[in-house]
Short mmCIF file of C-alpha atoms in Angstrom, two decimals:
data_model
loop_
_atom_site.label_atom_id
_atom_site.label_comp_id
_atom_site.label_asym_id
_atom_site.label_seq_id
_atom_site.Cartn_x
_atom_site.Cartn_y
_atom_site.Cartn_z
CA UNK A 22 114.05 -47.26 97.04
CA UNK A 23 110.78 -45.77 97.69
CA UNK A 24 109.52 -44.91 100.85
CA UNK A 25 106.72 -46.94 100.75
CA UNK A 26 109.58 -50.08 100.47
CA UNK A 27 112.05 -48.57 102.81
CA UNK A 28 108.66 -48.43 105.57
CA UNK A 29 107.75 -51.77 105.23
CA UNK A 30 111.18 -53.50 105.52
CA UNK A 31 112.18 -51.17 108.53
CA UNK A 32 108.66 -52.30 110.27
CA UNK A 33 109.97 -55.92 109.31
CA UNK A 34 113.47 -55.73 111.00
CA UNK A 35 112.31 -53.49 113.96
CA UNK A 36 108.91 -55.17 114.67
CA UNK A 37 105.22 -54.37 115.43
CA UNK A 38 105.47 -53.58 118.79
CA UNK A 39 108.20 -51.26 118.46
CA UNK A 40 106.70 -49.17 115.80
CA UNK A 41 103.26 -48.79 117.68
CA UNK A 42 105.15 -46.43 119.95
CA UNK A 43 105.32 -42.77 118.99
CA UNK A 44 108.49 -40.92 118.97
CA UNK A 45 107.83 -38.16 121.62
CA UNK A 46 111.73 -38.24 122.49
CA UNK A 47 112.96 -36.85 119.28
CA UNK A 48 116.01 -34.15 119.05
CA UNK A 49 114.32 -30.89 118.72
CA UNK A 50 114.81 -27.79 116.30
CA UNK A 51 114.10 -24.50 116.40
CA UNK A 52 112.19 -23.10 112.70
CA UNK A 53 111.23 -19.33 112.22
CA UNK A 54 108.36 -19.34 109.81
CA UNK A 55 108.15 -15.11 109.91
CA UNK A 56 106.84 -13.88 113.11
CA UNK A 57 106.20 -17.48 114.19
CA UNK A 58 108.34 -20.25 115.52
CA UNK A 59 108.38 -23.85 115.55
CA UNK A 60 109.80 -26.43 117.76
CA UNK A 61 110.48 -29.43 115.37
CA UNK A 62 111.43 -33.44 116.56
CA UNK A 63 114.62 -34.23 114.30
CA UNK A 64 113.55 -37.80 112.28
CA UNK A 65 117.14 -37.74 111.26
CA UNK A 66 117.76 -41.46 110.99
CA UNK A 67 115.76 -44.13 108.49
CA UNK A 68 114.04 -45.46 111.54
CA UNK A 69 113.19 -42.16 113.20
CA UNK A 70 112.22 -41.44 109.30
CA UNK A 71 110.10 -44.49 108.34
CA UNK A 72 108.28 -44.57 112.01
CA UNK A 73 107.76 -40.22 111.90
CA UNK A 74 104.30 -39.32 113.24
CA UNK A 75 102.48 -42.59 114.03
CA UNK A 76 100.51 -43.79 116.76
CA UNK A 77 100.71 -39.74 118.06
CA UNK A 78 96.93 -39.08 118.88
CA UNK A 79 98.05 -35.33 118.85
CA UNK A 80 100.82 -32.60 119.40
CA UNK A 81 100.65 -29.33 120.30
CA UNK A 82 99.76 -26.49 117.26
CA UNK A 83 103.81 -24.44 117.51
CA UNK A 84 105.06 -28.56 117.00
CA UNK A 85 106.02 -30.64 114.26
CA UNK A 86 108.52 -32.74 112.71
CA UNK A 87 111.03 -32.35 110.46
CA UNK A 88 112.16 -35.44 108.24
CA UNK A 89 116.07 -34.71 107.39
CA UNK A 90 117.32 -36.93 104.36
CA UNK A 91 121.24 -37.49 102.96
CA UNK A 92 120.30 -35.94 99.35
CA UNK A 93 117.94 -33.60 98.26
CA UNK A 94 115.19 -36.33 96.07
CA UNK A 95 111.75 -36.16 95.40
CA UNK A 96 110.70 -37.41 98.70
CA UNK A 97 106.80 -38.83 98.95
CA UNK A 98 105.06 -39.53 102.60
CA UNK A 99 101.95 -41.20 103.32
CA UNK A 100 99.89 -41.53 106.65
CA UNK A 101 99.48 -45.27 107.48
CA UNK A 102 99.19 -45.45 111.38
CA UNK A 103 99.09 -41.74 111.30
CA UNK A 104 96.20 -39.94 113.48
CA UNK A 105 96.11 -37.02 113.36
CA UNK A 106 95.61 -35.00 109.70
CA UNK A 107 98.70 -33.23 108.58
CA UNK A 108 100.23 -30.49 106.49
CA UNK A 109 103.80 -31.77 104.65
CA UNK A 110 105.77 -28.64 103.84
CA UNK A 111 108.36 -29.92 101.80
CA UNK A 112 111.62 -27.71 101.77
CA UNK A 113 114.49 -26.94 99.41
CA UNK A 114 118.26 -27.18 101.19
CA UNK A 115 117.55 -22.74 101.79
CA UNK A 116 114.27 -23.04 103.28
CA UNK A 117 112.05 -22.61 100.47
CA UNK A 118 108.66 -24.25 100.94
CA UNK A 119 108.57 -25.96 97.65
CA UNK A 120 104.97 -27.24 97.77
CA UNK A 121 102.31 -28.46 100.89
CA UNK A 122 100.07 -31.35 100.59
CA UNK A 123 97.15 -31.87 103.09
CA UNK A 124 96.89 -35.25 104.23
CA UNK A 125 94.18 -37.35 106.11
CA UNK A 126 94.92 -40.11 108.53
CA UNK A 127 95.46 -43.10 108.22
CA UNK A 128 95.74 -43.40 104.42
CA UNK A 129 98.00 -45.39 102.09
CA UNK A 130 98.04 -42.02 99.38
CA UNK A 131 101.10 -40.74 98.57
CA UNK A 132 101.84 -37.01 98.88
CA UNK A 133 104.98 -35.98 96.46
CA UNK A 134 107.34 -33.04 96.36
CA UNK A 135 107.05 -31.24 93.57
CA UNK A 136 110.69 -31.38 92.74
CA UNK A 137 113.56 -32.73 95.01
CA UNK A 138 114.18 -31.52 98.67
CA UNK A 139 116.24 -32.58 101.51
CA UNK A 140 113.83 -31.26 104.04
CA UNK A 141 109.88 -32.34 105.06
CA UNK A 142 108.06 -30.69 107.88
CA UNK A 143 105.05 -32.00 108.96
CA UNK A 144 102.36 -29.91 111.20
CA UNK A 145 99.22 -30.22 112.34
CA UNK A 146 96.80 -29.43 108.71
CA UNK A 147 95.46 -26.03 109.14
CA UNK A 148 98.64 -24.46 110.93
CA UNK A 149 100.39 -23.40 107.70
CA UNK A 150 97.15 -22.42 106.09
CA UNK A 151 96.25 -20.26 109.41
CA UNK A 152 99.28 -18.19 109.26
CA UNK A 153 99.32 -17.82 105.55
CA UNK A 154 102.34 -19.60 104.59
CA UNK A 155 102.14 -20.97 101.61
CA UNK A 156 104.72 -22.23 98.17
CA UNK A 157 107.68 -20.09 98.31
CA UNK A 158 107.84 -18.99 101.61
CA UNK A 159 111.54 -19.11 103.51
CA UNK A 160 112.16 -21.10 106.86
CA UNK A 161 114.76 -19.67 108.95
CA UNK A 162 116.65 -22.09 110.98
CA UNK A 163 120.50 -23.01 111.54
CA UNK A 164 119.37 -27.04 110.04
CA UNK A 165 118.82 -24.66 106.56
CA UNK A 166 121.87 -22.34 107.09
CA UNK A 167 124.30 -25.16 107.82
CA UNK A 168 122.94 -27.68 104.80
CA UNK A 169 123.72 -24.54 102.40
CA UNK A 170 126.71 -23.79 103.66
CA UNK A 171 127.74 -27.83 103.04
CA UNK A 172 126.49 -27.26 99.37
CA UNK A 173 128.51 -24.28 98.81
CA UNK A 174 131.89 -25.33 100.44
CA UNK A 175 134.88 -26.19 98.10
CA UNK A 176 136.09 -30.22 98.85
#
């Protein structure tokens, strides 16, 4: 199911008023991206997932949020209700940035992975281009560690 679909029927059995709230009360993560670090909101579940970034009006530059999925799949995000423009680094299971796609608020257009990923971290647009992180560059964190390890271990 796309995420487009998934959006729209989670805004349906949740509501409007619900999902006009941002999520400022997120589990947070810890990312190393080199010298710098990140402190990431968890959107772990499909409703912390389909909800993400709306409604924020804006977040500190060291913040983001990282979208954790079941399965590594070519995952695609848009920005409806979104306000603030974004950078989508979207992450292989070892860190890997495996593409980033600028996006502008509050737009229907769909930014893809270029192949599938388990992992999506969105920051303010500019921040990854301002440190010079770019395609192939490794996140550290023990969310990246642990899903490897899970890949790796015999049943």
């Amino acid at each position: 199911m796309t995420r487009t679909v998934r959006t729209f029927l989670l805004f349906l059995l949740f509501g409007h008023a619900a999902a006009q709230t941002p999520q400022t009360q997120l589990p947070r993560v810890k990312l190393q991206a080199g010298m710098y670090q990140i402190d990431a909101q968890l959107a772990a579940t499909p409703e912390q997932r389909a909800i993400g970034l709306m409604y924020r009006q804006d977040m500190p530059q060291h913040e983001g949020m990282l979208f954790v999925f079941e399965e590594p799949q070519v995952q695609c995000f848009w920005m409806k209700n979104t306000l603030m423009a974004l950078t989508a680094a979207f992450i292989a299971d070892d860190g890997t940035i495996v593409n980033l796609a600028d996006m502008k608020p509050q737009t229907t257009h769909s930014h893809c992975s270029e192949k599938p990923v388990r992992y999506v971290l969105e920051m303010k647009q500019g921040w990854f281009a301002q440190k010079n992180i770019k395609k192939s560059f490794v996140l550290k964190s023990s969310v990246f560690k642990t899903a490897s390890l899970k890949a790796t271990s015999p049943p």
